[in-house]
C-alpha cells in the first residue's frame, strides 16, 4: 500500500488507496458515499440484484480501522441507500461492534428516520460540520473562511498517454477552497472531472494513491497562453 | 449441408391419385383460373404436398406469390374437410417477423377465403393489436391468425391456452431465414414443440429466401425426434433424427442488374471514410431516371446524414424524398411506406428497416451505400426493386472509399453465381428456455418430465441433458444456489399434483410484460414540446445534451429542451448544423464467404486479369500500394510496420472482416504482451487491423514464437481480457431475456445504466459464487461462438499458418493502412504493464519540454 500525503490549510492529511482520508492530528478516518443497501434498494424497485457488495465494503472499512485505529470514523454522506431494507441489519451489527466514535454528515440518500442512526450509535450532522480549518459536508459547496471537504459526486479522472492510451480511475480532488473524496462504496460509477490550474489530483489504484496533477499540465499551459 | 437431404421432393405419380380419369382441380386452382392467373409450378407443388398433409419448407423470394402458395394449401385442405369447415376455433397460425406485414398477409388470406367460399375469419395479433381486439380474440380466436413469435408466446401464457389450439391444423413460419439465426427463431421452435404435443399431426411450413443452408433451416423448423439416438459424432446430416419434410424451390431467379458509381478520378477519391457523400452529385441522375429509388445505408446515422445532404445539393427534391429507419415513429414510417407504394416519392433513404416488407411496385432502382458485408444482403436489397412485370432488380453500388471498389468487383462476381451465406441457427439458448418455462407456468402450468421430452424435440435443445434440465427447474423455482435467499426469484412452485405453476399475480403480470428476446438498449422517446411523437433515441446520446443543443433526427433540425419521464422534449430549430445521433449496433460483420471472394479479388487485382470495371478504376491505388509495399498474393500474409508521431504501428491484413480482426488483434496483442510489459491500442476494419504502442513492438520475435498458432487459443483468448468483457456484454441481454433483470413496466422503464449495472452485478456474483450457472456459461458460449465466431477464427488461423508472412517497412502509410489508421476508434486497450507504471509514464511524459 502506498499512501499519499497532502498539506491543506496547515493540516497534514493522508490519502489511502482504499479511497479513504485520514486526519492524523485528530485521528479522524473519513469515508464518503458507501451506498450500503443499494442492491437491496433496487431489488425492491423490481431489479432483482444479488448481494455481497456491502460485506466487501465493510470488510475494507475493518482493514482501515485496524490500520489507523482512529478516534472517530466520519461518514461524509450517502451511507445507506435510501429507504430501510434488510441490508441495514448487517450494518447495525457492524456499527455496534465498533469502539470509536461514529459520525454521519447526512447526505441526500440518508433518509432513514433518526432513530435508526441512534440505534447504530451514529451521531448525525445535517448540513455542515466544522472542525479545525475544515468544513465537512456531503455536497461540495464553498464555505467562506474554511476549507470544505465533501463527497457526493464520485469523482474520477481520465488519464491520457502516448499512442492513444487512456485510463479512468477514481480520484481525490483538491482545489483552492475545497476537496472532494472518491466514493468508498463498490460499483457506484464515476463522474469524470476535468481538473484545471492549480488543482491537485490524486488517483487511486488497488495498491497506491498517486499524484497525477501534472497530467493536466497541458490544459494548464494552454490556458496560460490565452 | 452434407449428406442426404431430408426428401428428394418427388411427388407421387399423378396416376395414383386419379381413379376415374381426371383429378378435379382444387378450389384454389379454380379461383386462379377465374382470375385469369396461371399458378406457378412451385405453387402447384406446395398445394399438392399440403393436400397430402406433408410439412416442409418453401424457398421462394418475396413478391413471387409465396403467400398464395401456402394459404392455397390451407384453404384447399379446409374445404375438403367439410365436417369441420364451419366449426369455430383456431385452425392455422402464420408467424411473421415483421408486424407491419401482418395486415397484408391477413388480407390476402381473407380474399382467398371469400373467393373460394370458405366461411373463415382471419385476424392478426401483434404488439400493435388494441386491447379491445385482444379481448375479443380471448373470447374467440379467428380461424387464421397472423402473429409474431412474441405474441404467440403471450397466447401460451394465458390460462386455458391448451384449448385455444385444440383445432389447429397448420403452422406457418414466414421469412424463416430471418428468424432462424436469432433467438426469435428459438421462440418459434419452443412454441412449435408445445403445439406439436397438443396436435401431433399439425402441418408445419416454413417460407425462406435463399440461404446457404436451406435443408438445415427446414430441420430446425420441423424439430427432432427426441427418442431417436443422437449420433453427434457423425459428420453426416443425421436424417433419421429429424422429422422428414419436403423442400420446394421456386425456380424463379431474375437476373440482377448491377452498376457501380465510379468516382471520376479515383486518385482524388477518399482513401478512408464511410459516408460516400462525394458521390452524391453523381447519384442524382440515377435517382432522376427511376420512378422511385431506395437508398440503403448501413447505419441510421448515415441515413440521416444522406437525407440531409441530398436536400442540400438538390433542394428541388424537398417533399419528394423521405427517410425511413427503425428509430422513427411507426406512424411516420407507415406514412413513408404508403407514399412509396402510391408512387409519390422519388427516393427514400433507409436502413435495414426496409430490407423486409411489402413490395413497392414503383421502386425501380436500389442504391447500396458502402459495403453490404454479405452477398445475401446485397441480393436481398436488390430484390426490393423491379416488381413490375418484365422489370428486373437493379442495384447501384456506391463506394464510400476507394478500396470499396474492390468489394464491388467481388459482389459482381458473386451475384453471377448462386452462392450465398448460410444462416447459423442458435443453439442452447438457456435464457429463452427459462423465459419459456415461466411463460408456460404463468399459463396452465406444466409437468416437468412431460415437458422435458417436448423441449428435447427442438433443434435448439436437442442436446440438453437431465442435469441441465434439473438446473433450469431449480433456477425458476428457487433462483439457483446464489439467489436462494431472495423471494423475487422464486417464480414458480410445484403443486401437490406435480404441476409447476406461477401463482403470484404480480410475477405473472411482470412476466407477460417482458416476453420477448429483443432487448432494446434503453431509449427515450423524442417529442415536440407542443406534442407529437417523432421517434426514439438512445439514452446515451441524449444524456450528453444541454438545453439549446441542436441535433438532426428524422431529417429535421431539433433543439433539445429537456428530458422528463423518459421523454426528450424538443422544439424545431432553424440551425443548419447539428449533431447526428449515433445509434448502437450498425456495424455488421463481413460474412465469411464475402471475405473469401474479397481476398480473391485483391489477390488478382492486376489490370491484366481484372476485367471488372471497378477493378480497372481502382488501379491507381493498387499501383501505389504495390510501390510502397506489396499487394499480398493468396499464399501471403502482409504485415506493415510504421513509425509515426502517434507511436509504433503494426498493421496486419488477413482480409477476414472486422469481427474476426477484433479477436485476432486482441490475441496477438496478448501474446506479444507476454514478451515484455507493453500496452497496445487496437483498431480494425474489414481488411486488417492495427496495433499501436508507445514503444517498439516485438513483432519479429513474436513471429519467431509462433504468433499465429492456434495452440492454446481458447486459453489465450480468455486471458486477453476481451473474453470476459464480451461475455459481460452478452450477459446483459441474457439476464434480461432469462428474467433476472426487469426492464420495467411500459412508461416506467428502468434507466439504461441501472439495467446494465444490475446485469453486471449478477455477472460478478455468478462468476464468483456459481461459475457453473447456465446463463453465465451461455454468455461465454455466445461470446465465443456467436460474437467471436471461434470456429471461423480457428479456420482463419489455420489458413494463416499455411501462408508466408511478409513483413514490410513502408516509409508512409499505404493505401491499405490508411483507412484503418484514420478510422481509429479509441478505447480498445490491452496491457501487460502495471497500472501504476502506466500512470507514472503518463505523468512523466508531460513534464518533458
Short mmCIF file of C-alpha atoms in Angstrom, two decimals, chain A residues 39 42-51 53 159-167 169 187 203 205-208 210-218 221, chain B residues 483 486 488-489 510 646-648 679 681 692-694 740 742 750 754 758 761-762 765 824 826-827 829 833-836 838-840 842-843 845-848:
data_model
loop_
_atom_site.label_atom_id
_atom_site.label_comp_id
_atom_site.label_asym_id
_atom_site.label_seq_id
_atom_site.Cartn_x
_atom_site.Cartn_y
_atom_site.Cartn_z
CA UNK A 39 -28.52 -3.61 -4.25
CA UNK A 42 -33.02 -1.84 -6.48
CA UNK A 43 -34.38 -5.25 -5.76
CA UNK A 44 -37.36 -3.62 -4.13
CA UNK A 45 -37.81 -1.47 -7.20
CA UNK A 46 -38.10 -4.57 -9.33
CA UNK A 47 -34.50 -5.06 -10.34
CA UNK A 48 -33.52 -8.25 -8.65
CA UNK A 49 -29.91 -7.83 -7.62
CA UNK A 50 -27.81 -10.27 -5.69
CA UNK A 51 -25.75 -9.05 -2.76
CA UNK A 53 -21.10 -5.89 -2.15
CA UNK A 159 -5.50 9.99 -17.91
CA UNK A 160 -4.16 10.09 -21.43
CA UNK A 161 -0.87 8.67 -22.56
CA UNK A 162 1.08 8.25 -25.75
CA UNK A 163 -0.41 6.13 -28.54
CA UNK A 164 -3.98 6.83 -27.58
CA UNK A 165 -3.78 5.14 -24.22
CA UNK A 166 -6.26 6.09 -21.58
CA UNK A 167 -7.13 5.02 -18.02
CA UNK A 169 -9.68 5.99 -12.19
CA UNK A 187 -19.89 -0.17 -8.14
CA UNK A 203 -5.89 8.87 -8.29
CA UNK A 205 -5.33 2.15 -7.90
CA UNK A 206 -5.76 -1.00 -5.85
CA UNK A 207 -2.35 -0.51 -4.33
CA UNK A 208 -1.46 3.15 -4.42
CA UNK A 210 -0.66 8.67 -6.92
CA UNK A 211 -0.32 12.38 -7.53
CA UNK A 212 -1.27 12.90 -11.17
CA UNK A 213 -1.76 16.67 -11.00
CA UNK A 214 0.84 17.32 -13.68
CA UNK A 215 -1.04 15.16 -16.21
CA UNK A 216 -3.25 18.13 -16.61
CA UNK A 217 -0.31 20.40 -17.31
CA UNK A 218 -1.19 20.52 -20.93
CA UNK A 221 -0.10 25.58 -20.34
CA UNK B 483 -30.05 -16.38 -5.29
CA UNK B 486 -34.38 -13.88 -2.26
CA UNK B 488 -38.02 -12.33 -6.12
CA UNK B 489 -36.52 -15.29 -7.92
CA UNK B 510 -44.42 -8.74 -14.87
CA UNK B 646 1.46 8.63 -32.50
CA UNK B 647 3.90 5.79 -31.86
CA UNK B 648 4.82 2.41 -33.32
CA UNK B 679 0.36 -1.51 -23.81
CA UNK B 681 -4.22 0.28 -28.69
CA UNK B 692 -0.30 0.80 -31.86
CA UNK B 693 2.10 1.21 -28.95
CA UNK B 694 4.26 3.88 -27.40
CA UNK B 740 -33.09 -11.86 -13.95
CA UNK B 742 -36.59 -6.46 -15.29
CA UNK B 750 -35.62 1.42 -15.72
CA UNK B 754 -29.44 0.60 -13.97
CA UNK B 758 -27.67 -4.79 -12.47
CA UNK B 761 -23.55 -7.20 -10.75
CA UNK B 762 -25.19 -10.56 -11.50
CA UNK B 765 -21.83 -12.65 -8.33
CA UNK B 824 -9.34 4.54 -35.33
CA UNK B 826 -10.01 4.88 -29.27
CA UNK B 827 -10.78 2.73 -26.29
CA UNK B 829 -6.63 -1.28 -24.98
CA UNK B 833 2.04 -3.20 -17.66
CA UNK B 834 1.19 -2.42 -14.05
CA UNK B 835 -1.35 0.33 -13.84
CA UNK B 836 0.95 2.29 -11.51
CA UNK B 838 1.36 3.36 -16.78
CA UNK B 839 0.28 6.29 -14.62
CA UNK B 840 3.89 7.12 -13.95
CA UNK B 842 1.66 9.26 -18.44
CA UNK B 843 2.60 11.85 -15.87
CA UNK B 845 5.95 12.17 -20.30
CA UNK B 846 4.28 15.51 -19.97
CA UNK B 847 7.00 17.00 -17.85
CA UNK B 848 9.44 16.87 -20.71
#
